[in-house]
mmCIF file of C-alpha atoms in Angstrom:
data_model
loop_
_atom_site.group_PDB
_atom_site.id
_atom_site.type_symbol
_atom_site.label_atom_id
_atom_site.label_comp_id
_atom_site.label_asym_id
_atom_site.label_seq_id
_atom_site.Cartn_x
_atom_site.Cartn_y
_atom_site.Cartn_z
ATOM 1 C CA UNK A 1 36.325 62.182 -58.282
ATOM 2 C CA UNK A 2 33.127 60.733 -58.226
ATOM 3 C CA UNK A 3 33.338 59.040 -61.502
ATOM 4 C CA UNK A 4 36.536 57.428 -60.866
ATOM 5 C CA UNK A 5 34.740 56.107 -57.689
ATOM 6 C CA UNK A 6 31.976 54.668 -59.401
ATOM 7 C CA UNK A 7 34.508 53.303 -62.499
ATOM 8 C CA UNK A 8 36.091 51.427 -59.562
ATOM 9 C CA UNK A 9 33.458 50.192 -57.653
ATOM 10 C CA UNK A 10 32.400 48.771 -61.385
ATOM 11 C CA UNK A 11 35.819 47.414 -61.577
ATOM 12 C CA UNK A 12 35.423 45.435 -58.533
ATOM 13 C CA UNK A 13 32.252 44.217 -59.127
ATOM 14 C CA UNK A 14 33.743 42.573 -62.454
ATOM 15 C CA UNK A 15 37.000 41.630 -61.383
ATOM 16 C CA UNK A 16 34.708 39.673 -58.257
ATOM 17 C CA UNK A 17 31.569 38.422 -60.868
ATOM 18 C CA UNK A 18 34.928 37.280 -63.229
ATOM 19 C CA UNK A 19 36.183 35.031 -59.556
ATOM 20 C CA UNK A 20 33.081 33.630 -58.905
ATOM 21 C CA UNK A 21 32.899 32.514 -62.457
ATOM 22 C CA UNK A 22 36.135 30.990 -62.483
ATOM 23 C CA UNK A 23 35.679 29.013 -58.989
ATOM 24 C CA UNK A 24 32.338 27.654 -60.501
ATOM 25 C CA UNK A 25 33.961 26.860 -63.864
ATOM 26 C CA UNK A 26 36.715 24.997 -61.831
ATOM 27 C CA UNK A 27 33.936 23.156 -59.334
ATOM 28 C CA UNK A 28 31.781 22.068 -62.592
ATOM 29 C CA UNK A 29 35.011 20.807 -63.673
ATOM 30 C CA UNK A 30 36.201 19.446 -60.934
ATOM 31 C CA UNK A 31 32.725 17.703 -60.370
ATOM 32 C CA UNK A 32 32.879 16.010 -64.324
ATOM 33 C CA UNK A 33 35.906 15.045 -63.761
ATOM 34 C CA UNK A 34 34.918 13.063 -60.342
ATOM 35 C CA UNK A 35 32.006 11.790 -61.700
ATOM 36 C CA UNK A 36 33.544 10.443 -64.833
ATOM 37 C CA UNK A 37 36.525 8.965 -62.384
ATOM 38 C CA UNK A 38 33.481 7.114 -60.553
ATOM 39 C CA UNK A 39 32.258 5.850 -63.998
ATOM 40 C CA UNK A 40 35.527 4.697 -65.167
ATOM 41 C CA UNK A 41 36.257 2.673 -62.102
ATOM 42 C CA UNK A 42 32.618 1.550 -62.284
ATOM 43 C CA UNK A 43 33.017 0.378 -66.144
ATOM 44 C CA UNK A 44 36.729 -1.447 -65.028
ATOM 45 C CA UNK A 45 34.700 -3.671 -62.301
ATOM 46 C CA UNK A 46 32.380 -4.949 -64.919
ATOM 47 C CA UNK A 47 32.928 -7.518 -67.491
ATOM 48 C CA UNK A 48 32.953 -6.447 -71.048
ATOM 49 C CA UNK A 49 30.907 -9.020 -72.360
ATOM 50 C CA UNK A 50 28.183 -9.916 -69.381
ATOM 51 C CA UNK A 51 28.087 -6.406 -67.954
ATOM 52 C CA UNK A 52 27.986 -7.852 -64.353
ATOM 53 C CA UNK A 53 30.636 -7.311 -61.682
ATOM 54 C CA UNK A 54 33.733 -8.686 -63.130
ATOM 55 C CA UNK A 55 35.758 -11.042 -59.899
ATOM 56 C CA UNK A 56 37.566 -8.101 -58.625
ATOM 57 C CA UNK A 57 34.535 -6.037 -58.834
ATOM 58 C CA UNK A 58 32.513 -8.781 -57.262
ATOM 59 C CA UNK A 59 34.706 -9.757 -54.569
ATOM 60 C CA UNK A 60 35.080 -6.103 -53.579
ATOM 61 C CA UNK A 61 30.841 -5.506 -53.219
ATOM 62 C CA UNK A 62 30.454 -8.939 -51.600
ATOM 63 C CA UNK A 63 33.056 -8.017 -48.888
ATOM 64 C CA UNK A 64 30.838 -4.474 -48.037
ATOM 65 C CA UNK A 65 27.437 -6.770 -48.089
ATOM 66 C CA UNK A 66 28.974 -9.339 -45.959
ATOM 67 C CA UNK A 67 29.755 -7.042 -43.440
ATOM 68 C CA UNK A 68 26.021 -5.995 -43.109
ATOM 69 C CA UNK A 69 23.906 -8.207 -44.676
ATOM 70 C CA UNK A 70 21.017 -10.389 -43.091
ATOM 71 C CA UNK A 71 21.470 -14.061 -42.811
ATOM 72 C CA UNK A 72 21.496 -16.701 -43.781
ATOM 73 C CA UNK A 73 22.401 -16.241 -47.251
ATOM 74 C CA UNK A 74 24.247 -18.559 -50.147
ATOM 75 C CA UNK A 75 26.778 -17.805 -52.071
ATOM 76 C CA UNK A 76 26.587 -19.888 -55.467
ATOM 77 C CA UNK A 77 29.302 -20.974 -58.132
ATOM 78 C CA UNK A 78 27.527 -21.976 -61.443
ATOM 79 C CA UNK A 79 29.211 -22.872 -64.619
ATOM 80 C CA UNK A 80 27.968 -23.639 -68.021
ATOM 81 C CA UNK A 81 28.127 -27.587 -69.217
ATOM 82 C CA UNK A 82 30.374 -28.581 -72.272
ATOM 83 C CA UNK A 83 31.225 -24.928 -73.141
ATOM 84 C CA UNK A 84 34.426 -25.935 -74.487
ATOM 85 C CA UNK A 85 32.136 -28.266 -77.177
ATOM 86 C CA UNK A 86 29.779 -25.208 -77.726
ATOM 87 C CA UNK A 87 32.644 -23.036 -78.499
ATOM 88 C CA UNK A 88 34.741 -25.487 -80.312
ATOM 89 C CA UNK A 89 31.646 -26.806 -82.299
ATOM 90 C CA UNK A 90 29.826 -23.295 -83.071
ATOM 91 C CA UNK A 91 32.542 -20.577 -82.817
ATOM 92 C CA UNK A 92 32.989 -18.089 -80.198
ATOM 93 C CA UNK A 93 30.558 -15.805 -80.968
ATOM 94 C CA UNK A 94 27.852 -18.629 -80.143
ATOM 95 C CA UNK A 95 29.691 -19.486 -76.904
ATOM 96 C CA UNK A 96 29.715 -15.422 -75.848
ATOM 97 C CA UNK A 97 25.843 -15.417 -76.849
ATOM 98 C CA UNK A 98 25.451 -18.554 -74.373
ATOM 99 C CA UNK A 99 26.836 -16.746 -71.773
ATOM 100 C CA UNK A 100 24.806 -13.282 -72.410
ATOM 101 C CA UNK A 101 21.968 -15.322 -72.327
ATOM 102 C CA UNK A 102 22.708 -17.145 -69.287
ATOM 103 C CA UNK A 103 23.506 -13.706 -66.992
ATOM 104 C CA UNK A 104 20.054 -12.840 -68.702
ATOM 105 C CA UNK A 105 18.878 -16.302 -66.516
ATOM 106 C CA UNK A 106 20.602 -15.101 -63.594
ATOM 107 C CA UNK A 107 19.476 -11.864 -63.421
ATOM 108 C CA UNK A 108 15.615 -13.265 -64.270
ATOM 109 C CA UNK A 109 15.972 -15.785 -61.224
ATOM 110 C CA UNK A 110 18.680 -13.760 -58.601
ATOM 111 C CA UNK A 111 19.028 -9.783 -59.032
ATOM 112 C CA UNK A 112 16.326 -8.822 -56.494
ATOM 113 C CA UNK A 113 18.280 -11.029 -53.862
ATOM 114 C CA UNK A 114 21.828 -11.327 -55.004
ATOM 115 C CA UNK A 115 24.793 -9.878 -56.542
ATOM 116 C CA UNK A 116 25.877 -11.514 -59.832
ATOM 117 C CA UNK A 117 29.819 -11.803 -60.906
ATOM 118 C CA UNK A 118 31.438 -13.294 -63.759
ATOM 119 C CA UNK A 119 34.670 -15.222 -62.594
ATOM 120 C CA UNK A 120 35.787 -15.837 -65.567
ATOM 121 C CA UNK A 121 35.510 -17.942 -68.672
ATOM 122 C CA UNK A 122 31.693 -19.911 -68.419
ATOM 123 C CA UNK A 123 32.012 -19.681 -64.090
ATOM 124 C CA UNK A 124 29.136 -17.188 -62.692
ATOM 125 C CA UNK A 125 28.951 -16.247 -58.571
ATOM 126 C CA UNK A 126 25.719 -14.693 -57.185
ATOM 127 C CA UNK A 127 25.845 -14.020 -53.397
ATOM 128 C CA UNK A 128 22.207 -14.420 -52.414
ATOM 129 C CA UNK A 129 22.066 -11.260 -49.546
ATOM 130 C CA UNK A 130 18.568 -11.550 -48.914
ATOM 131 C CA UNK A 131 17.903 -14.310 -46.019
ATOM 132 C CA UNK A 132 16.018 -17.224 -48.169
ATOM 133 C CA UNK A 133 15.057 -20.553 -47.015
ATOM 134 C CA UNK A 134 16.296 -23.725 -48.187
ATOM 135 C CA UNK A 135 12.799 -24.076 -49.846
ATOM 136 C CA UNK A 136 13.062 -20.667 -51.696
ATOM 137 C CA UNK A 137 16.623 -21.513 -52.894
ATOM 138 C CA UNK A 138 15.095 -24.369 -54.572
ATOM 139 C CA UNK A 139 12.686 -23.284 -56.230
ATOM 140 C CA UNK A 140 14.958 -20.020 -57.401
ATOM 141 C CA UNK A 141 17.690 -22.992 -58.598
ATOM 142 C CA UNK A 142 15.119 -24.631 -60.248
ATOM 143 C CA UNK A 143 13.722 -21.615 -62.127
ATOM 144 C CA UNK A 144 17.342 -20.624 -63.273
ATOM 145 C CA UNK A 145 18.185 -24.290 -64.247
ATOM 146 C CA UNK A 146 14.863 -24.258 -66.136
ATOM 147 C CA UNK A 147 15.458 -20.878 -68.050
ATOM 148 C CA UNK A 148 18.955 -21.769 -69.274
ATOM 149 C CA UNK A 149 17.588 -25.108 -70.203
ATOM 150 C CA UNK A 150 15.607 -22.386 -72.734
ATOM 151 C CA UNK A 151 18.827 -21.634 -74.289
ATOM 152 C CA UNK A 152 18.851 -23.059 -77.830
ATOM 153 C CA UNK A 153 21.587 -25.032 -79.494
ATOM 154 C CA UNK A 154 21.922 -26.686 -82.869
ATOM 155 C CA UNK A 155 22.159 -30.059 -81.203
ATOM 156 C CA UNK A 156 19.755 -29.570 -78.216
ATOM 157 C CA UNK A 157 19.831 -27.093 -75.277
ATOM 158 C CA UNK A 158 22.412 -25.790 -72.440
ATOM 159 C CA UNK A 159 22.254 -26.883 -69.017
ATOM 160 C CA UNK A 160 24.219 -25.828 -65.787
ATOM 161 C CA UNK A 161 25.958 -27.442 -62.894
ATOM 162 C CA UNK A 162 25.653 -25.244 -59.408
ATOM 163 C CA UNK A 163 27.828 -25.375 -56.207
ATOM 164 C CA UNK A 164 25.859 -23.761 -53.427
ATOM 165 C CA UNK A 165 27.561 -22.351 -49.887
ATOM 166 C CA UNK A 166 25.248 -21.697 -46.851
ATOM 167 C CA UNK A 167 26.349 -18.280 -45.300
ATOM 168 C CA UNK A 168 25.425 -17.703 -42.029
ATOM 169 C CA UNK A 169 28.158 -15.085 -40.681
ATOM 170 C CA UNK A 170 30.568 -12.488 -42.172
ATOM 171 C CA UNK A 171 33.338 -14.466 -43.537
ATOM 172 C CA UNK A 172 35.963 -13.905 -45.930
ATOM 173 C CA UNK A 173 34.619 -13.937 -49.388
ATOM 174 C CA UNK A 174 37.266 -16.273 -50.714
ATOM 175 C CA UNK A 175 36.578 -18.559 -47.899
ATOM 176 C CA UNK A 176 33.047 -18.691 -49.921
ATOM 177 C CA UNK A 177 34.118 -19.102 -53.156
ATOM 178 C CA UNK A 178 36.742 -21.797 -52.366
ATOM 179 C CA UNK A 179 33.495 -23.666 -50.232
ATOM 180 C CA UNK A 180 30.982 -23.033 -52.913
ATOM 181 C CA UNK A 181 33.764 -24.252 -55.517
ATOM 182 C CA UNK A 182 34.225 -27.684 -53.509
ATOM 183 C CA UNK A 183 30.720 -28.067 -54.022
ATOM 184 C CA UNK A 184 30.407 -27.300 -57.709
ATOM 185 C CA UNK A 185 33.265 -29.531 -58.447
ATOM 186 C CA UNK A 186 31.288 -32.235 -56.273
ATOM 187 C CA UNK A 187 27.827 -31.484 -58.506
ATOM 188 C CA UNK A 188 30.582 -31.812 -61.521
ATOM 189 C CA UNK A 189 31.775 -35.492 -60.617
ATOM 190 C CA UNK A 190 28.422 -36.693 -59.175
ATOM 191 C CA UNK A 191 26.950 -35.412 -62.699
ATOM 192 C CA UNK A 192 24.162 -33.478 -60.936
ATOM 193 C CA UNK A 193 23.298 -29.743 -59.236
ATOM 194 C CA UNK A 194 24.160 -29.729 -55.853
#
């Protein structure tokens, strides 16, 4: 009849409205749930205290720029002077302020033209991916060194030795880091920034 007709013509409308609902329900879903993968690995490449790249995280972005960044570029090592003595002498929580304040340096002086990474402990990396002359990487090493001079201490004020690589082709980022290392631990022993 034509009741039974229209009854089931409503019953396929609802039974195909109800399918549509459930394959957007499931796409919404499946979206959060890629969206909050892409967060969590996002939040496991940073470091906890700094929030900048942790060294896996950094390594892994500074192999995709070097592949198609303009050179030259640097890639620097810094690391923060006597931070064994600040954390020994004023507790922890004092060192992990230093070293908040000194990413808050780094990304004053470098985050328009680098990436910044914590390696670990007090040792920063920035690769410098915008092409700078020697001149400008001077005078941005002397504006960092002069802002984490800022950084208070009881006893006086924190300062920063700096290994610096030229880069002026794609190479292997731990070829970089073991270069701009060399040159830090040369700064280190010659008791001055290189």
């Amino acid at each position: 009849s034509e009741d039974t007709q229209v009854s089931l013509l409503h019953l396929q409308i609802q039974f195909l409205l109800g399918i549509l609902a459930i394959t957007l329900l499931v796409y919404v879903l499946l979206l959060f749930n890629r969206r909050y993968s892409l967060y969590l690995n996002y939040k496991a490449n940073l470091d906890g205290l700094t929030d900048v790249l942790s060294r896996k995280g950094f390594f892994q972005v500074c192999s995709i720029f070097l592949g198609k960044m303009e050179f030259p570029g640097y890639f620097l090592i810094m690391d923060v002077d006597r931070f064994k003595e600040i954390n020994d002498q004023y507790g922890h929580p004092a060192g992990d302020e230093v070293l908040r304040r000194v990413v808050d340096c780094l990304r004053g002086v470098f985050s328009e033209v680098g990436l910044i990474g914590r390696m670990g402990g007090d040792e920063f990396s920035v690769l410098i991916h915008t092409p700078l002359t020697k001149t400008e990487l001077e005078a941005k090493l002397s504006a960092f060194l002069l802002a984490v001079r800022g950084i208070p201490l009881p006893d006086g004020t924190v300062s920063c030795s700096v290994g610096v690589c030229p880069v002026h082709s794609p190479a292997p980022i731990e070829v970089l880091y073991e270069q701009a290392d060399q040159m830090l631990y040369r700064a280190k022993e010659s008791g001055r920034d290189q």
